[in-house]
Amino acid sequence: MQGNAVVAQSGGPTAVINSSACGVIQECQKHRQIKRIFGAKNGILGILHEELFDLGEEDPQAIEGLRRTPSAALGSCRYKLKSLEESRKDFERILEVFKVHDIRYFFYIGGNDSMDTADKVGILAKEMDYDLIVMGIPKTIDNDLAFTDHCPGYGSVAKYIATTVMEAGRDTEALYTADTATVLETMGRNAGWIAGAAGLARRSQQDAPHLIYMPEVPFSIDRFLDDVKAVYRDLGRVFIVASEGLVDEEGKYITAQEGMFAKDAFGHRQLGGVAETLKNIVEREVGIKCRFSMIGTCQRNAAHFASKTDSDEAYLVGQMAVRHAVEGTTGFMVTLQREDSPEYRCTTGLARLSDVANSLKKVPREWINEEGNFITQQMRDYVRPLVLGEVPIKIGPDGLPEYVRLRRRLIEGRLSPYSVQS
């Protein structure tokens, strides 16, 4: 099928989401049936507002430079499209934009909610007899997408977290007479993949982290205090890693702002405060000085120390999405499948968007120790290959990384301005 293509990015940026965009763009340029490749400014919002730019007009070196540039170069968003019935006006507008620009290929890079949106766009296109190929490309540092062994973005955040814990742990070790305990909070609303990756940093009993807490195991303050006291008794210091999504036995979030959550556009609670909560508990109940760290968005954009494995696989899923699309495949997300072999090897597969949408993959309970306060060897073996290799970063004369910026010159709109549904 001949026509134009559009690629969009959604949700939280990562160190390698631009590698996926690069894979899409460069692969599209190899296929004659794809006439032009547009980028959507700020994800699905760019499509709704008809804010598209022709990626064929970008400098090829800038496109290649996306492979070493963090964040979302096309622009991202957190705009939530609900059901086809509730957001019918928005979905029809998307198809109206596609029709007027002869867009026949839609590539959406994102997480759970993005796959849901892509699936619904495909359903409506079929309902309205509009020929459209829709392909999802996985992206999430949380690593909680089902039907794929792991998600692009996770390997790099795992590498960053493990390294940060190694370095911060040495700081605590040097100054334990002043700051005896440290709590470091990671992202991870519903799953502990990021927090668990910190376990790679511990090569000996002395090394941080000494304790890791993930949402998969209900959090008990009494058990937590016993754990902290035991480590303090043995080492004279304690380094704790905790996921932002910790919940107690009743499913309530462990947070300093309990009951006072803001929500994002997807209706998810905006978490944070776990580290401060645990820090206060340690100081009050154990009687030792404790500090806390919240590294926030730094963990998802650390391209200066991204995993080459992660970057290469992010490029691959973008590339494969296009190859499947030009063969007529639609309504699927490209997956990563780990081969059963002594050395790490990964291939790609496909999963239906309808199956992936709004699904959730948690850390298997057997990958967490019986006490619920650290990872097992199984999780180490799972994460370790994903952090391997370094992405070659160009360093400028000022000693800092040189990242690219696309021109993103918008094409002329053909439709009336549009206001999104609230």
CSV table of C-alpha atoms in Angstrom, one decimal:
chain,number,residue,atom,x,y,z
A,1,MET,CA,0.0,0.0,0.0
A,2,GLN,CA,1.4,3.4,-1.0
A,3,GLY,CA,1.0,6.5,1.2
A,4,ASN,CA,2.7,8.6,3.8
A,5,ALA,CA,3.7,7.6,7.3
A,6,VAL,CA,3.6,9.3,10.7
A,7,VAL,CA,5.6,8.5,13.8
A,8,ALA,CA,4.8,9.8,17.3
A,9,GLN,CA,6.2,9.5,20.8
A,10,SER,CA,4.2,9.3,23.9
A,11,GLY,CA,4.6,9.3,27.7
A,12,GLY,CA,7.8,9.7,29.7
A,13,PRO,CA,10.9,10.1,27.7
A,14,THR,CA,13.8,7.7,28.0
A,15,ALA,CA,17.5,7.6,27.1
A,16,VAL,CA,16.7,5.5,24.0
A,17,ILE,CA,13.2,6.3,22.7
A,18,ASN,CA,14.9,8.4,20.0
A,19,SER,CA,16.8,5.3,18.8
A,20,SER,CA,13.4,3.8,18.1
A,21,ALA,CA,12.3,6.9,16.2
A,22,CYS,CA,15.6,6.8,14.2
A,23,GLY,CA,14.9,3.1,13.4
A,24,VAL,CA,11.5,4.0,12.0
A,25,ILE,CA,12.6,7.0,10.0
A,26,GLN,CA,15.7,5.4,8.4
A,27,GLU,CA,13.7,2.2,7.6
A,28,CYS,CA,10.8,4.1,6.1
A,29,GLN,CA,13.2,5.9,3.8
A,30,LYS,CA,14.2,2.5,2.3
A,31,HIS,CA,10.7,1.6,1.1
A,32,ARG,CA,9.2,3.2,-2.1
A,33,GLN,CA,5.6,2.6,-0.9
A,34,ILE,CA,6.2,5.1,1.9
A,35,LYS,CA,6.3,8.5,0.1
A,36,ARG,CA,6.8,10.9,3.1
A,37,ILE,CA,7.5,10.3,6.8
A,38,PHE,CA,6.0,12.8,9.2
A,39,GLY,CA,6.8,13.4,12.8
A,40,ALA,CA,4.0,14.4,15.1
A,41,LYS,CA,4.8,17.3,17.4
A,42,ASN,CA,4.1,16.1,21.0
A,43,GLY,CA,2.6,12.7,20.3
A,44,ILE,CA,-1.0,12.2,19.6
A,45,LEU,CA,-1.7,15.9,20.4
A,46,GLY,CA,0.4,16.8,17.3
A,47,ILE,CA,-1.9,14.7,15.2
A,48,LEU,CA,-5.0,16.1,16.7
A,49,HIS,CA,-3.7,19.7,16.2
A,50,GLU,CA,-2.4,18.8,12.7
A,51,GLU,CA,1.1,19.8,13.8
A,52,LEU,CA,3.2,17.6,11.6
A,53,PHE,CA,6.7,18.0,10.3
A,54,ASP,CA,8.4,16.3,7.3
A,55,LEU,CA,11.3,14.2,8.6
A,56,GLY,CA,12.6,13.9,5.1
A,57,GLU,CA,13.6,17.6,5.4
A,58,GLU,CA,15.8,17.0,8.4
A,59,ASP,CA,19.6,16.7,8.2
A,60,PRO,CA,20.4,13.0,7.8
A,61,GLN,CA,23.2,13.5,10.4
A,62,ALA,CA,20.7,14.9,12.8
A,63,ILE,CA,18.4,11.8,12.3
A,64,GLU,CA,21.4,9.5,12.9
A,65,GLY,CA,22.3,11.6,16.0
A,66,LEU,CA,19.0,10.6,17.5
A,67,ARG,CA,20.6,7.4,18.5
A,68,ARG,CA,22.7,9.2,21.1
A,69,THR,CA,20.3,11.9,22.1
A,70,PRO,CA,18.0,11.5,25.2
A,71,SER,CA,14.4,12.5,25.8
A,72,ALA,CA,11.8,12.6,23.0
A,73,ALA,CA,13.1,14.6,20.0
A,74,LEU,CA,9.7,14.6,18.3
A,75,GLY,CA,8.0,15.8,21.4
A,76,SER,CA,5.8,13.8,23.8
A,77,CYS,CA,2.6,14.1,25.7
A,78,ARG,CA,0.4,12.5,28.4
A,79,TYR,CA,-2.9,13.2,26.7
A,80,LYS,CA,-5.3,10.3,27.4
A,81,LEU,CA,-7.8,9.2,24.8
A,82,LYS,CA,-10.5,7.2,26.6
A,83,SER,CA,-12.9,4.7,25.0
A,84,LEU,CA,-14.0,5.0,21.4
A,85,GLU,CA,-17.4,6.1,22.6
A,86,GLU,CA,-16.1,8.7,25.1
A,87,SER,CA,-13.4,10.1,22.9
A,88,ARG,CA,-15.1,9.6,19.5
A,89,LYS,CA,-14.6,13.2,18.4
A,90,ASP,CA,-10.8,12.9,19.0
A,91,PHE,CA,-10.5,9.6,17.2
A,92,GLU,CA,-12.4,10.8,14.2
A,93,ARG,CA,-10.2,13.9,14.1
A,94,ILE,CA,-7.1,11.7,14.0
A,95,LEU,CA,-8.5,9.9,10.9
A,96,GLU,CA,-9.5,13.2,9.4
A,97,VAL,CA,-5.9,14.4,9.7
A,98,PHE,CA,-4.6,11.0,8.3
A,99,LYS,CA,-6.9,11.3,5.3
A,100,VAL,CA,-6.1,14.8,4.3
A,101,HIS,CA,-2.4,14.0,4.4
A,102,ASP,CA,-2.7,10.5,2.9
A,103,ILE,CA,-1.2,8.9,6.0
A,104,ARG,CA,-1.5,5.2,5.6
A,105,TYR,CA,1.1,4.1,8.2
A,106,PHE,CA,0.9,5.0,11.9
A,107,PHE,CA,3.8,4.1,14.2
A,108,TYR,CA,3.3,4.9,17.9
A,109,ILE,CA,6.2,4.6,20.3
A,110,GLY,CA,5.0,4.4,23.9
A,111,GLY,CA,3.8,2.3,26.8
A,112,ASN,CA,0.6,0.6,27.9
A,113,ASP,CA,-1.8,3.5,27.3
A,114,SER,CA,-0.2,4.3,23.9
A,115,MET,CA,-0.7,0.8,22.7
A,116,ASP,CA,-4.4,1.2,23.8
A,117,THR,CA,-4.7,4.4,21.7
A,118,ALA,CA,-3.0,2.8,18.7
A,119,ASP,CA,-5.3,-0.2,18.9
A,120,LYS,CA,-8.4,2.0,19.0
A,121,VAL,CA,-7.2,4.1,16.0
A,122,GLY,CA,-6.8,0.9,14.0
A,123,ILE,CA,-10.3,-0.3,15.0
A,124,LEU,CA,-12.0,3.0,14.0
A,125,ALA,CA,-10.0,3.1,10.7
A,126,LYS,CA,-11.4,-0.4,9.8
A,127,GLU,CA,-14.9,0.7,10.9
A,128,MET,CA,-14.7,3.7,8.6
A,129,ASP,CA,-13.2,1.7,5.7
A,130,TYR,CA,-10.0,3.7,5.7
A,131,ASP,CA,-6.9,1.6,4.8
A,132,LEU,CA,-4.4,2.2,7.6
A,133,ILE,CA,-1.5,0.2,9.0
A,134,VAL,CA,-1.0,0.7,12.7
A,135,MET,CA,2.1,-0.6,14.5
A,136,GLY,CA,3.1,-0.2,18.2
A,137,ILE,CA,6.7,0.2,19.3
A,138,PRO,CA,7.4,-0.5,23.0
A,139,LYS,CA,8.9,2.1,25.3
A,140,THR,CA,8.9,2.3,29.1
A,141,ILE,CA,11.6,2.5,31.7
A,142,ASP,CA,9.2,0.7,34.1
A,143,ASN,CA,9.5,-2.5,32.0
A,144,ASP,CA,5.9,-3.4,32.8
A,145,LEU,CA,4.6,-4.1,29.3
A,146,ALA,CA,3.4,-7.7,28.9
A,147,PHE,CA,4.2,-10.0,26.0
A,148,THR,CA,7.8,-8.8,25.6
A,149,ASP,CA,10.8,-10.1,27.5
A,150,HIS,CA,11.8,-6.5,28.3
A,151,CYS,CA,11.2,-3.0,27.1
A,152,PRO,CA,13.5,-0.5,25.4
A,153,GLY,CA,14.4,2.1,27.9
A,154,TYR,CA,14.7,-0.4,30.8
A,155,GLY,CA,18.3,-1.5,30.2
A,156,SER,CA,19.6,2.1,30.3
A,157,VAL,CA,17.7,3.1,33.4
A,158,ALA,CA,18.9,-0.2,35.1
A,159,LYS,CA,22.5,0.7,34.2
A,160,TYR,CA,22.1,4.2,35.6
A,161,ILE,CA,20.4,3.1,38.8
A,162,ALA,CA,22.9,0.4,39.6
A,163,THR,CA,25.8,2.8,38.9
A,164,THR,CA,24.3,5.6,40.9
A,165,VAL,CA,23.7,3.2,43.9
A,166,MET,CA,27.3,2.0,43.6
A,167,GLU,CA,28.6,5.6,43.8
A,168,ALA,CA,26.1,6.8,46.4
A,169,GLY,CA,26.8,3.7,48.5
A,170,ARG,CA,30.5,4.6,48.6
A,171,ASP,CA,29.5,8.1,49.9
A,172,THR,CA,27.4,6.6,52.7
A,173,GLU,CA,30.3,4.2,53.5
A,174,ALA,CA,32.7,7.1,53.8
A,175,LEU,CA,30.4,9.3,55.9
A,176,TYR,CA,28.5,6.7,57.9
A,177,THR,CA,29.6,8.4,61.1
A,178,ALA,CA,27.6,11.5,60.1
A,179,ASP,CA,24.9,10.0,57.8
A,180,THR,CA,24.4,6.4,58.9
A,181,ALA,CA,21.6,5.4,56.6
A,182,THR,CA,20.4,6.4,53.1
A,183,VAL,CA,17.2,5.8,51.3
A,184,LEU,CA,17.1,6.2,47.5
A,185,GLU,CA,13.8,6.3,45.7
A,186,THR,CA,13.3,5.0,42.2
A,187,MET,CA,10.5,5.3,39.7
A,188,GLY,CA,8.1,2.4,39.3
A,189,ARG,CA,4.5,3.0,40.0
A,190,ASN,CA,3.2,-0.6,39.9
A,191,ALA,CA,6.3,-2.8,39.4
A,192,GLY,CA,9.7,-3.0,40.9
A,193,TRP,CA,11.9,-3.6,37.9
A,194,ILE,CA,13.8,-0.4,38.3
A,195,ALA,CA,14.4,-0.7,42.1
A,196,GLY,CA,15.4,-4.4,41.5
A,197,ALA,CA,18.0,-3.4,39.0
A,198,ALA,CA,19.9,-1.7,41.8
A,199,GLY,CA,20.8,-5.1,43.1
A,200,LEU,CA,23.4,-5.4,40.4
A,201,ALA,CA,25.5,-2.9,42.3
A,202,ARG,CA,26.1,-5.3,45.2
A,203,ARG,CA,29.1,-7.4,44.4
A,204,SER,CA,29.9,-8.1,48.1
A,205,GLN,CA,28.2,-7.9,51.5
A,206,GLN,CA,29.8,-4.5,52.1
A,207,ASP,CA,28.4,-3.0,48.9
A,208,ALA,CA,25.2,-1.0,48.6
A,209,PRO,CA,22.3,-1.6,48.3
A,210,HIS,CA,21.8,-3.6,51.5
A,211,LEU,CA,18.0,-3.6,51.2
A,212,ILE,CA,15.6,-3.3,48.3
A,213,TYR,CA,11.8,-2.9,48.5
A,214,MET,CA,9.4,-3.4,45.6
A,215,PRO,CA,5.6,-3.1,45.1
A,216,GLU,CA,5.4,-6.8,44.4
A,217,VAL,CA,5.8,-7.6,48.2
A,218,PRO,CA,3.4,-5.8,50.6
A,219,PHE,CA,5.5,-3.4,52.8
A,220,SER,CA,5.5,-4.0,56.5
A,221,ILE,CA,7.0,-1.3,58.8
A,222,ASP,CA,7.8,-3.9,61.5
A,223,ARG,CA,9.7,-6.1,59.0
A,224,PHE,CA,11.4,-3.1,57.6
A,225,LEU,CA,12.6,-1.9,61.0
A,226,ASP,CA,13.9,-5.4,61.7
A,227,ASP,CA,15.8,-5.4,58.4
A,228,VAL,CA,17.3,-2.0,59.0
A,229,LYS,CA,18.4,-2.9,62.5
A,230,ALA,CA,20.0,-6.2,61.4
A,231,VAL,CA,22.1,-4.5,58.6
A,232,TYR,CA,23.0,-1.6,61.0
A,233,ARG,CA,24.2,-4.1,63.6
A,234,ASP,CA,26.4,-6.0,61.1
A,235,LEU,CA,27.8,-3.1,59.0
A,236,GLY,CA,27.2,0.1,61.0
A,237,ARG,CA,25.4,1.7,58.1
A,238,VAL,CA,22.4,1.0,55.8
A,239,PHE,CA,21.7,1.8,52.2
A,240,ILE,CA,18.1,1.2,51.1
A,241,VAL,CA,16.5,1.3,47.7
A,242,ALA,CA,12.7,1.7,47.5
A,243,SER,CA,10.3,1.9,44.6
A,244,GLU,CA,7.9,4.9,44.5
A,245,GLY,CA,5.0,2.5,44.3
A,246,LEU,CA,5.4,0.7,47.6
A,247,VAL,CA,2.1,-0.4,49.2
A,248,ASP,CA,1.3,-2.0,52.5
A,249,GLU,CA,-0.7,-5.2,53.2
A,250,GLU,CA,-4.0,-3.2,52.6
A,251,GLY,CA,-2.8,-2.0,49.2
A,252,LYS,CA,-2.3,1.6,50.4
A,253,TYR,CA,0.7,3.6,49.2
A,254,ILE,CA,3.5,4.2,51.6
A,255,THR,CA,3.9,7.9,51.2
A,256,ALA,CA,4.4,11.1,53.2
A,257,GLN,CA,1.4,12.6,51.3
A,258,GLU,CA,-1.0,9.6,51.8
A,259,GLY,CA,-4.5,10.6,50.8
A,260,MET,CA,-3.3,13.8,49.0
A,261,PHE,CA,-2.3,12.5,45.6
A,262,ALA,CA,-2.4,14.5,42.4
A,263,LYS,CA,-3.2,12.5,39.3
A,264,ASP,CA,-1.7,12.7,35.8
A,265,ALA,CA,-3.7,12.8,32.6
A,266,PHE,CA,-4.0,9.0,32.5
A,267,GLY,CA,-5.6,9.0,35.9
A,268,HIS,CA,-2.5,7.5,37.6
A,269,ARG,CA,-1.6,8.8,41.0
A,270,GLN,CA,1.5,10.9,40.9
A,271,LEU,CA,3.7,9.2,43.5
A,272,GLY,CA,6.7,10.3,45.4
A,273,GLY,CA,7.6,10.8,49.0
A,274,VAL,CA,8.4,7.1,49.8
A,275,ALA,CA,12.1,7.9,50.5
A,276,GLU,CA,11.2,10.8,52.9
A,277,THR,CA,8.6,8.6,54.6
A,278,LEU,CA,11.1,5.8,55.2
A,279,LYS,CA,13.8,8.2,56.2
A,280,ASN,CA,11.5,9.6,58.9
A,281,ILE,CA,10.6,6.1,60.1
A,282,VAL,CA,14.3,5.1,60.4
A,283,GLU,CA,15.3,8.2,62.3
A,284,ARG,CA,12.3,8.0,64.7
A,285,GLU,CA,12.3,4.2,65.3
A,286,VAL,CA,15.9,3.2,64.9
A,287,GLY,CA,17.4,6.4,66.2
A,288,ILE,CA,20.1,6.8,63.5
A,289,LYS,CA,20.7,9.7,61.2
A,290,CYS,CA,19.2,9.1,57.7
A,291,ARG,CA,19.1,11.0,54.5
A,292,PHE,CA,17.1,10.4,51.4
A,293,SER,CA,17.6,10.9,47.6
A,294,MET,CA,15.0,11.2,44.8
A,295,ILE,CA,16.8,11.2,41.5
A,296,GLY,CA,13.5,11.8,39.6
A,297,THR,CA,13.6,12.2,35.8
A,298,CYS,CA,17.5,12.1,35.7
A,299,GLN,CA,17.2,8.3,35.7
A,300,ARG,CA,15.2,8.1,32.5
A,301,ASN,CA,17.3,10.5,30.4
A,302,ALA,CA,20.8,9.5,31.2
A,303,ALA,CA,22.0,9.1,27.6
A,304,HIS,CA,25.6,9.8,28.7
A,305,PHE,CA,25.7,6.3,30.2
A,306,ALA,CA,23.1,4.5,28.2
A,307,SER,CA,23.3,0.8,27.6
A,308,LYS,CA,24.4,-0.1,24.1
A,309,THR,CA,22.3,-3.2,24.2
A,310,ASP,CA,19.3,-1.1,25.1
A,311,SER,CA,20.0,1.5,22.4
A,312,ASP,CA,20.5,-1.1,19.7
A,313,GLU,CA,17.3,-3.0,20.6
A,314,ALA,CA,15.4,0.3,20.7
A,315,TYR,CA,16.5,0.9,17.1
A,316,LEU,CA,15.7,-2.6,16.1
A,317,VAL,CA,12.0,-2.5,17.3
A,318,GLY,CA,11.5,0.7,15.3
A,319,GLN,CA,13.1,-0.8,12.2
A,320,MET,CA,11.1,-4.0,12.5
A,321,ALA,CA,7.8,-2.2,12.9
A,322,VAL,CA,8.3,-0.6,9.5
A,323,ARG,CA,9.3,-3.9,7.9
A,324,HIS,CA,6.2,-5.6,9.2
A,325,ALA,CA,4.1,-2.7,8.2
A,326,VAL,CA,5.1,-2.6,4.5
A,327,GLU,CA,4.3,-6.3,4.4
A,328,GLY,CA,0.8,-5.5,5.5
A,329,THR,CA,0.9,-6.4,9.2
A,330,THR,CA,-1.3,-4.2,11.3
A,331,GLY,CA,-2.6,-4.1,14.9
A,332,PHE,CA,0.5,-5.4,16.5
A,333,MET,CA,3.3,-4.2,18.8
A,334,VAL,CA,6.9,-5.4,18.1
A,335,THR,CA,8.3,-7.4,21.0
A,336,LEU,CA,11.7,-8.5,22.2
A,337,GLN,CA,12.2,-12.2,22.7
A,338,ARG,CA,15.2,-13.5,24.6
A,339,GLU,CA,16.6,-16.7,23.1
A,340,ASP,CA,17.4,-19.7,25.3
A,341,SER,CA,21.1,-19.8,24.8
A,342,PRO,CA,24.3,-19.7,27.0
A,343,GLU,CA,25.1,-16.2,25.6
A,344,TYR,CA,22.5,-13.4,25.5
A,345,ARG,CA,20.7,-13.1,22.2
A,346,CYS,CA,17.5,-11.3,21.4
A,347,THR,CA,15.1,-11.5,18.5
A,348,THR,CA,11.8,-9.8,17.8
A,349,GLY,CA,8.3,-11.0,17.7
A,350,LEU,CA,4.7,-9.6,17.6
A,351,ALA,CA,1.9,-9.2,20.1
A,352,ARG,CA,-1.6,-7.9,19.4
A,353,LEU,CA,-2.1,-4.3,20.5
A,354,SER,CA,-5.4,-5.4,22.0
A,355,ASP,CA,-3.6,-7.9,24.2
A,356,VAL,CA,-0.8,-5.5,25.2
A,357,ALA,CA,-3.1,-2.5,25.9
A,358,ASN,CA,-3.4,-1.7,29.6
A,359,SER,CA,-1.7,-5.0,30.6
A,360,LEU,CA,0.9,-5.1,33.4
A,361,LYS,CA,4.0,-7.3,34.0
A,362,LYS,CA,5.4,-7.4,37.5
A,363,VAL,CA,8.6,-8.9,38.8
A,364,PRO,CA,8.0,-12.6,39.5
A,365,ARG,CA,7.8,-13.3,43.2
A,366,GLU,CA,10.5,-16.0,42.9
A,367,TRP,CA,12.9,-13.3,41.7
A,368,ILE,CA,12.6,-11.6,45.1
A,369,ASN,CA,14.1,-13.3,48.2
A,370,GLU,CA,11.9,-14.9,50.8
A,371,GLU,CA,12.3,-12.0,53.1
A,372,GLY,CA,11.1,-9.6,50.4
A,373,ASN,CA,14.0,-7.2,50.8
A,374,PHE,CA,16.4,-8.1,47.9
A,375,ILE,CA,16.5,-9.8,44.5
A,376,THR,CA,17.5,-13.3,43.7
A,377,GLN,CA,20.1,-14.6,41.3
A,378,GLN,CA,17.3,-15.1,38.7
A,379,MET,CA,16.7,-11.4,38.5
A,380,ARG,CA,20.4,-10.6,38.3
A,381,ASP,CA,20.7,-13.0,35.4
A,382,TYR,CA,17.7,-11.3,33.7
A,383,VAL,CA,18.9,-7.7,34.1
A,384,ARG,CA,22.7,-8.1,33.6
A,385,PRO,CA,22.8,-8.5,29.8
A,386,LEU,CA,20.5,-5.6,29.3
A,387,VAL,CA,22.9,-3.1,30.8
A,388,LEU,CA,26.0,-4.2,28.7
A,389,GLY,CA,27.9,-1.8,26.4
A,390,GLU,CA,28.2,1.9,26.1
A,391,VAL,CA,26.7,4.2,23.5
A,392,PRO,CA,29.5,6.3,21.8
A,393,ILE,CA,28.7,9.9,22.8
A,394,LYS,CA,30.2,12.8,20.9
A,395,ILE,CA,31.8,15.2,23.4
A,396,GLY,CA,32.0,18.9,22.5
A,397,PRO,CA,34.9,21.3,23.0
A,398,ASP,CA,33.2,22.4,26.3
A,399,GLY,CA,33.7,18.9,27.6
A,400,LEU,CA,29.9,18.1,27.5
A,401,PRO,CA,27.9,15.7,25.3
A,402,GLU,CA,26.6,17.0,22.0
A,403,TYR,CA,23.0,16.1,21.5
A,404,VAL,CA,21.0,16.8,18.3
A,405,ARG,CA,17.9,18.9,18.0
A,406,LEU,CA,15.6,18.5,15.0
A,407,ARG,CA,14.3,21.6,13.2
A,408,ARG,CA,10.7,20.3,13.3
A,409,ARG,CA,9.4,22.8,10.7
A,410,LEU,CA,5.7,22.3,10.5
A,411,ILE,CA,4.0,21.6,7.2
A,412,GLU,CA,1.0,23.7,6.2
A,413,GLY,CA,-2.2,22.7,7.8
A,414,ARG,CA,-5.3,21.9,5.7
A,415,LEU,CA,-7.9,21.6,8.3
A,416,SER,CA,-9.6,24.0,10.8
A,417,PRO,CA,-8.1,24.4,14.2
A,418,TYR,CA,-9.1,21.8,16.7
A,419,SER,CA,-9.8,21.8,20.5
A,420,VAL,CA,-9.1,18.4,22.2
A,421,GLN,CA,-11.8,16.9,24.4
A,422,SER,CA,-11.4,17.6,28.1
